[in-house]
Amino acid sequence: MSYIQEINDVLSHKYASEPEFLRAVREVLSSIEPVVSANEDKYRQNAILERLVEPERIIVFRVPWIDDKGQVHVNRGYRIQFNSAIGPYKGGLRFHPSVNISILKFLSFEQIFKNSLTGLPIGGGKGGSDFDPHGKSDREVMAFCQSFMNELYKYVGADEDVPAGDIGVGAREIGYLFGQYKRLKNLHEGVLTGKGISYGGSLARTEATGYGLIYMVNEILSHNNDTLAGKRVLVSGSGNVAIFAIEKAQQMGAQVLTCSDSNGTIYDPDGIKLDVVKKIKLERRGRISEYLKEVSTAEYHEGERPWNIPCDIALPCATQNEIEEKDALNLINNGCRYVVEGANMPSSYEAIHEYRRNGIIFMPGKASNAGGVAVSALEMAQNSRRVSWTFEEVDKMLHRIMADIYSKVSSAAEKYGCEGDFMAGANIAGFEKVAEAMMAQGIV
Ligand code: NDP
């Protein structure tokens, strides 16, 4: 039995109740197969795969908080410190009712390779809670964040573990978390990224994931002698990643037709009006259906995803498994040629199979959404050096990092005989660096 098969078998028994994690591991292991075969003895001797799939530490804790009516609620908090071979643990916090161990293990496992691809010294982690910030007052969100940090502060630090935002955790939540950490530890250090500019945040961090995604799209298109100008683009989601992906895509001349939230999709044949989306989402924390009140020519497709609308490029920017097999087939049949992921693992296994079968150019999230964590690492660098770079400086570095990720991913795919398979290329390039660092540091 092959080394990879052995690991898969053990994991399928041990973690049968963690489908998202198992899928993420299987995907990575199957694409690094050529590297593992070429180095099997060395990797077996160092138990590289056994250690790679086991988190260094999982922290689970109770988060009690009191709502505005005086009622007590209890949520569950998590931090998964998966791999610190190449740097301190780094990865976002997600506040969403769906959060569980399987989802956080998949996200933190993916984060290891994503962080490695950025070329910056950051390990893989992820955390969060099943708390739902929707409909909560600012005071309730603050109460929750403070209680969450009352436990988390013991395990994080500027050189230890540096969380950031993710779904449900934006500037407001990062501010409350940072304030409580500072109060508990009496330390003003870069323990979180995505901070406000007035207290140690980096310019361009808010925009970084969305902008970085479009820099990646641009890179892919230019290697296919094409440009974004005039391209019909579908975006899902209307959160941090989606908003700034739309902004940069429009700046580069694309026609963005959709955005969405978990209730439905807005289709604006004249192009999404981003000022309207920003007003609804960033100022009012409203629902995307409110777009119709201001743009009567648009359509609202309740309960639907954007993927049945004709397009050239699809950018899933909401959540995992939001493009299933039928959605992928809709995209393909309606002329889509590129799928570039802004969210983490938005395409199901079957959807990716359809992309491959139909010659769709596909870039996985761990490469194409790495701009967010890359600028987070630049925020860490600025905090350590007590300096602030300009927006233009950070944006230029982000652009260079995304181009560099593209070339690492495509040359790794080429080197191992899977040219054009960017998923394999991303996994191989991310893995090689981590494996080398793990071997150098002995059995830890
Ligand atoms: P936000 O919370 O800002 O926005 C999430 C968006 O996705 C919202 O519009 C939300 O709608 C929608 N959404 C969430 N869950 C679902 C669902 N089950 N079905 C349909 N729509 C849903 O999150 P981000 O924009 O920060 O993150 C989006 C994705 O990008 C995630 O996969 C995240 O892991 C990934 N990512 C984020 C990075 C960052 O820097 N923020 C970095 C790298 C990856 P609603 O309001 O209705 O819930």
XYZ file of C-alpha atoms and ligand atoms in Angstrom:
492
model
C 0.000 0.000 0.000
C 1.355 3.468 -0.814
C 2.382 5.824 1.980
C -0.432 8.221 1.033
C -3.027 5.441 0.979
C -1.944 4.340 4.459
C -2.437 7.852 5.829
C -5.802 8.256 4.103
C -6.999 4.934 5.528
C -5.994 5.806 9.072
C -7.613 9.239 8.839
C -10.879 7.957 7.354
C -11.351 5.781 10.437
C -10.062 8.217 12.998
C -11.899 11.276 11.680
C -14.987 9.812 10.017
C -17.059 12.606 11.568
C -14.927 15.352 9.979
C -15.894 15.359 6.274
C -14.505 18.795 5.403
C -11.164 17.997 6.969
C -10.957 14.580 5.282
C -11.706 16.105 1.920
C -9.044 18.788 2.327
C -6.430 16.202 3.341
C -7.327 13.821 0.499
C -7.081 16.596 -2.044
C -3.684 17.741 -0.853
C -2.275 14.227 -0.480
C -3.419 13.112 -3.902
C -1.816 16.081 -5.598
C 1.532 15.811 -3.782
C 1.794 12.129 -4.756
C 4.680 12.678 -7.235
C 6.745 14.527 -4.599
C 6.005 11.898 -1.957
C 6.977 9.042 -4.323
C 10.247 10.748 -5.170
C 11.119 11.184 -1.471
C 9.269 8.291 0.146
C 12.077 6.851 2.319
C 13.051 10.212 3.712
C 9.466 11.232 4.400
C 8.575 7.916 6.029
C 11.638 8.054 8.267
C 10.637 11.536 9.431
C 6.911 10.681 9.653
C 6.278 13.758 7.535
C 2.738 12.879 6.485
C 1.657 11.562 9.904
C 2.808 14.824 11.467
C 1.486 16.998 8.646
C -2.121 15.833 9.147
C -2.132 16.099 12.961
C -2.580 19.596 14.430
C 0.134 20.619 16.862
C -2.573 21.819 19.249
C -6.367 22.255 19.393
C -7.800 24.595 21.984
C -11.541 24.420 22.715
C -13.234 26.627 25.285
C -16.512 27.909 26.687
C -17.555 31.480 25.826
C -20.317 32.795 28.125
C -21.759 36.255 27.411
C -24.802 38.324 28.313
C -27.205 39.812 25.740
C -28.961 43.186 25.914
C -31.939 41.648 27.757
C -29.704 40.265 30.487
C -29.926 36.679 29.240
C -26.810 34.487 29.396
C -25.627 32.609 26.277
C -22.881 30.045 25.982
C -20.951 29.534 22.748
C -17.953 27.398 21.963
C -14.585 28.931 21.029
C -11.753 27.244 19.139
C -8.192 27.824 18.029
C -6.399 25.243 15.952
C -2.626 25.636 15.866
C -1.899 23.271 13.031
C 1.669 23.750 11.901
C 4.411 26.160 12.975
C 7.267 24.765 10.853
C 7.842 27.959 8.881
C 6.599 30.623 11.310
C 4.110 31.545 14.062
C 0.588 30.174 13.561
C -1.402 32.518 11.336
C -4.982 32.338 10.117
C -8.355 33.923 10.659
C -11.125 33.678 13.215
C -14.572 32.769 11.892
C -17.775 33.591 13.784
C -20.617 31.646 12.162
C -23.196 29.151 13.468
C -21.751 26.442 11.173
C -18.315 26.551 12.828
C -17.139 23.181 14.143
C -13.895 21.213 14.498
C -14.087 19.697 11.013
C -14.472 23.065 9.277
C -11.717 24.680 11.328
C -9.366 21.736 10.787
C -9.931 21.930 7.037
C -9.368 25.690 7.047
C -6.225 25.529 9.177
C -4.822 22.620 7.165
C -5.320 24.587 3.934
C -3.811 27.628 5.611
C -0.469 25.823 6.043
C 0.038 25.570 2.278
C -1.445 28.974 1.513
C 0.886 30.663 3.972
C 3.831 28.742 2.592
C 2.973 29.926 -0.937
C 3.168 33.586 0.099
C 6.911 33.114 0.674
C 6.537 34.816 4.082
C 7.416 33.228 7.455
C 3.966 32.210 8.730
C 2.638 28.841 9.913
C -0.947 27.571 9.679
C -3.802 28.096 12.127
C -7.488 28.989 12.250
C -10.104 29.515 14.913
C -13.465 30.964 15.708
C -16.795 30.245 17.271
C -20.337 29.107 16.509
C -21.453 32.614 17.596
C -23.603 34.412 14.994
C -22.943 38.175 14.879
C -25.960 38.785 12.576
C -28.602 40.895 14.269
C -26.539 41.453 17.438
C -26.015 44.946 18.823
C -22.498 46.405 19.001
C -22.569 45.931 22.770
C -23.469 42.251 22.410
C -20.680 41.720 19.883
C -18.261 43.469 22.253
C -19.388 41.319 25.187
C -18.861 38.186 23.130
C -15.437 39.269 21.794
C -14.224 40.164 25.288
C -15.310 36.831 26.709
C -13.724 34.999 23.751
C -10.423 36.800 24.329
C -10.559 36.134 28.091
C -9.587 32.577 27.191
C -7.768 32.969 23.870
C -5.167 35.445 25.180
C -3.326 32.603 26.935
C -2.443 30.966 23.635
C -1.713 33.837 21.224
C 1.014 36.471 20.888
C 2.980 38.405 18.268
C 5.584 35.619 17.899
C 3.323 32.746 18.823
C -0.031 32.857 17.057
C -1.479 35.857 15.221
C -5.191 35.507 14.313
C -7.004 37.737 11.792
C -10.585 38.112 10.503
C -12.643 35.712 8.419
C -16.407 35.234 7.945
C -18.221 37.246 10.622
C -15.022 38.816 11.953
C -14.272 42.228 10.467
C -12.782 45.501 11.691
C -15.301 45.884 14.543
C -14.644 42.432 16.017
C -10.850 42.722 15.608
C -10.996 46.042 17.492
C -12.882 44.541 20.458
C -10.616 41.470 20.525
C -7.470 43.587 20.399
C -8.709 45.929 23.142
C -9.370 43.025 25.485
C -6.005 41.351 24.730
C -4.185 44.598 25.500
C -6.090 44.986 28.732
C -5.360 41.433 29.866
C -1.691 41.319 28.869
C -0.797 44.991 29.150
C 0.954 44.658 25.806
C 0.397 46.720 22.674
C 1.783 44.206 20.215
C 0.843 42.817 16.824
C -1.197 39.918 18.182
C -3.952 40.327 15.594
C -3.959 41.544 12.013
C -6.689 43.446 10.243
C -6.441 46.076 12.981
C -7.701 49.624 12.469
C -5.176 52.036 10.962
C -5.209 54.179 14.127
C -3.843 51.348 16.296
C -1.351 49.369 14.214
C -3.264 48.159 11.175
C -1.757 48.085 7.705
C -3.061 50.171 4.866
C -4.472 47.905 2.121
C -5.182 44.988 4.502
C -8.944 45.477 4.143
C -8.673 45.402 0.369
C -5.927 42.746 0.189
C -7.842 39.493 -0.353
C -10.172 40.921 -3.000
C -7.479 42.952 -4.765
C -5.048 40.024 -4.596
C -7.685 37.772 -6.150
C -8.005 40.116 -9.120
C -4.219 40.425 -9.459
C -4.210 36.633 -9.730
C -7.007 36.696 -12.346
C -5.007 39.263 -14.260
C -1.890 37.087 -14.093
C -3.774 34.045 -15.381
C -5.368 36.042 -18.194
C -2.132 37.640 -19.289
C -0.520 34.180 -19.543
C -3.405 33.341 -21.863
C -2.880 36.540 -23.897
C -6.098 37.959 -22.531
C -7.221 40.833 -20.274
C -10.036 41.640 -17.873
C -11.374 44.463 -20.014
C -14.977 43.786 -21.005
C -15.106 40.357 -19.325
C -18.423 39.307 -17.758
C -17.688 38.375 -14.153
C -19.906 36.643 -11.579
C -19.074 37.275 -7.926
C -20.766 35.543 -5.001
C -20.895 36.977 -1.495
C -21.003 40.636 -0.529
C -18.550 40.632 2.355
C -14.956 41.739 2.634
C -13.524 39.565 -0.138
C -16.397 40.095 -2.586
C -16.561 43.887 -2.209
C -12.896 44.514 -2.910
C -12.756 41.918 -5.676
C -15.605 43.793 -7.370
C -13.818 47.112 -6.837
C -10.537 45.993 -8.428
C -12.230 44.026 -11.230
C -14.219 47.121 -12.179
C -11.091 49.289 -12.036
C -9.534 46.881 -14.528
C -12.494 47.222 -16.896
C -14.469 44.053 -16.118
C -18.254 43.979 -16.057
C -19.304 42.494 -12.709
C -22.869 41.214 -12.996
C -23.662 39.707 -9.598
C -23.111 39.624 -5.875
C -25.032 37.704 -3.216
C -25.539 36.760 0.406
C -26.922 33.672 2.061
C -30.505 34.712 1.167
C -30.093 35.288 -2.563
C -28.365 36.867 -5.555
C -28.462 40.316 -7.114
C -28.110 40.309 -10.910
C -27.474 43.731 -12.382
C -27.100 43.489 -16.173
C -25.697 47.049 -16.237
C -22.934 46.141 -13.786
C -23.032 46.037 -9.982
C -23.079 49.525 -8.400
C -20.455 49.083 -5.745
C -21.308 52.280 -3.867
C -24.786 50.838 -3.260
C -23.370 47.493 -2.056
C -20.927 49.254 0.272
C -23.711 51.386 1.729
C -25.872 48.317 2.414
C -23.144 46.032 3.696
C -20.483 48.235 5.266
C -22.600 51.108 6.600
C -25.943 49.468 7.420
C -24.953 45.765 7.823
C -28.102 45.094 5.766
C -29.194 42.360 3.355
C -28.205 42.369 -0.315
C -31.904 42.293 -1.375
C -32.018 45.993 -0.333
C -30.044 46.726 -3.552
C -33.371 46.668 -5.435
C -34.638 49.679 -3.475
C -31.893 51.775 -5.056
C -31.410 50.072 -8.441
C -34.841 49.147 -9.753
C -33.461 47.743 -13.027
C -31.601 44.947 -11.193
C -33.063 41.519 -10.386
C -33.108 39.674 -7.064
C -33.044 35.893 -7.288
C -34.165 34.772 -3.855
C -32.578 31.576 -2.538
C -30.353 31.278 -5.624
C -26.631 31.363 -6.244
C -25.189 33.381 -9.124
C -23.917 30.433 -11.191
C -26.692 30.114 -13.791
C -25.938 33.486 -15.407
C -23.752 33.555 -18.550
C -20.212 34.799 -17.853
C -16.535 34.532 -18.775
C -15.137 34.380 -15.250
C -16.594 33.086 -11.948
C -15.238 34.335 -8.647
C -16.801 32.495 -5.691
C -16.178 34.777 -2.688
C -18.704 33.594 -0.049
C -18.074 30.216 1.572
C -17.120 26.545 1.183
C -18.993 24.210 -1.207
C -20.966 27.012 -2.847
C -20.293 25.648 -6.359
C -21.612 22.118 -6.595
C -21.584 19.842 -9.619
C -24.798 21.273 -11.109
C -23.526 24.833 -10.624
C -20.246 23.948 -12.334
C -22.154 22.469 -15.264
C -24.305 25.610 -15.484
C -21.171 27.752 -15.580
C -19.559 25.601 -18.254
C -22.684 25.431 -20.421
C -23.056 29.219 -20.197
C -19.556 29.968 -21.506
C -17.486 30.413 -18.341
C -13.779 29.795 -18.992
C -12.112 30.668 -15.696
C -12.940 29.894 -12.069
C -10.699 31.679 -9.582
C -11.562 31.152 -5.923
C -11.819 34.054 -3.481
C -13.382 31.933 -0.718
C -11.812 28.868 0.865
C -12.805 25.597 -0.856
C -15.937 27.037 -2.529
C -15.875 24.402 -5.289
C -17.025 20.917 -4.363
C -14.926 17.912 -5.327
C -17.385 17.071 -8.128
C -17.335 20.660 -9.409
C -13.543 20.555 -9.706
C -13.844 17.291 -11.600
C -16.147 19.044 -14.103
C -13.724 21.966 -14.479
C -10.964 19.491 -15.340
C -13.108 17.483 -17.754
C -14.181 20.630 -19.586
C -10.870 22.476 -19.758
C -11.860 25.283 -17.373
C -8.866 27.197 -16.072
C -9.153 26.823 -12.305
C -7.107 28.452 -9.540
C -7.772 27.167 -6.004
C -8.355 29.534 -3.099
C -5.170 28.631 -1.297
C -3.282 30.376 -4.103
C -5.749 32.996 -5.300
C -6.974 34.303 -1.941
C -3.541 34.321 -0.299
C -3.320 38.111 -0.686
C -5.154 38.611 2.616
C -2.776 36.603 4.709
C 0.202 37.977 2.779
C -0.716 41.541 3.738
C -1.408 40.299 7.279
C 2.218 39.138 7.363
C 3.234 42.583 6.067
C 1.187 44.079 8.923
C 3.151 41.890 11.357
C 6.412 43.117 9.812
C 5.338 46.774 10.161
C 4.264 46.207 13.796
C 7.604 44.591 14.726
C 9.546 47.400 13.113
C 7.187 50.116 14.438
C 6.724 51.555 10.955
C 3.785 52.171 8.607
C 4.070 51.747 4.885
C 1.897 53.706 2.450
C -1.079 52.171 0.673
C 0.865 52.218 -2.590
C 3.871 50.437 -1.057
C 1.736 47.656 0.414
C -0.365 47.322 -2.728
C 2.779 47.025 -4.844
C 4.132 44.268 -2.565
C 0.760 42.493 -2.731
C 0.820 42.649 -6.524
C 4.340 41.216 -6.606
C 3.438 38.434 -4.135
C 0.412 37.354 -6.210
C 2.507 37.259 -9.402
C 5.129 35.258 -7.555
C 2.502 32.780 -6.301
C 1.282 32.329 -9.869
C 4.763 31.503 -11.080
C 5.501 29.112 -8.165
C 2.224 27.302 -8.746
C 2.602 26.984 -12.500
C 6.252 25.932 -12.376
C 5.615 23.302 -9.675
C 2.831 21.868 -11.851
C 5.137 21.833 -14.851
C 8.038 20.275 -12.909
C 5.885 17.337 -11.812
C 4.230 16.739 -15.193
C 0.825 18.264 -14.515
C 1.112 21.480 -16.497
C -1.919 23.773 -16.132
C -3.186 21.893 -13.055
C -2.927 24.808 -10.649
C -4.459 22.843 -7.786
C -1.661 20.287 -7.949
C 0.910 23.057 -8.438
C -0.325 25.002 -5.387
C -0.313 21.939 -3.150
C 3.123 20.797 -4.312
C 4.790 24.208 -4.044
C 3.219 24.858 -0.620
C 4.083 21.398 0.692
C 7.732 21.222 -0.420
C 8.768 24.187 1.717
C 6.880 22.984 4.801
C 8.254 19.432 4.494
C 11.792 20.734 4.197
C 11.369 22.924 7.320
C 9.819 20.025 9.260
C 12.704 17.723 8.399
C 15.298 20.309 9.358
C 13.716 20.723 12.807
C 13.641 17.036 13.755
C 10.771 15.035 15.200
C 8.727 17.678 17.036
P -17.627 38.135 5.277
O -18.237 37.674 6.532
O -17.146 39.532 5.142
O -18.625 37.844 4.061
C -19.084 36.568 3.783
C -20.092 36.661 2.658
O -20.449 35.322 2.256
C -21.391 37.325 3.080
O -21.962 37.957 1.971
C -22.237 36.129 3.538
O -23.624 36.332 3.477
C -21.828 35.087 2.511
N -22.019 33.756 3.062
C -21.520 33.257 4.218
N -21.944 32.004 4.412
C -22.728 31.714 3.363
C -23.473 30.577 2.987
N -23.492 29.477 3.743
N -24.165 30.628 1.814
C -24.154 31.746 1.037
N -23.464 32.854 1.346
C -22.778 32.840 2.491
O -16.428 37.085 4.973
P -15.166 37.261 4.030
O -15.542 38.035 2.817
O -14.045 37.713 4.861
O -14.856 35.739 3.649
C -15.447 35.095 2.519
C -14.649 33.844 2.167
O -13.289 34.218 1.865
C -14.545 32.787 3.259
O -14.467 31.513 2.644
C -13.210 33.106 3.918
O -12.663 31.978 4.569
C -12.400 33.481 2.691
N -11.217 34.287 2.955
C -11.309 35.501 3.587
C -10.160 36.263 3.774
C -10.212 37.634 4.359
O -9.170 38.303 4.333
N -11.333 38.112 4.847
C -8.830 35.744 3.393
C -8.863 34.505 2.654
C -10.019 33.804 2.486
P -24.478 36.472 4.845
O -24.226 37.852 5.340
O -25.869 36.217 4.425
O -23.961 35.402 5.785
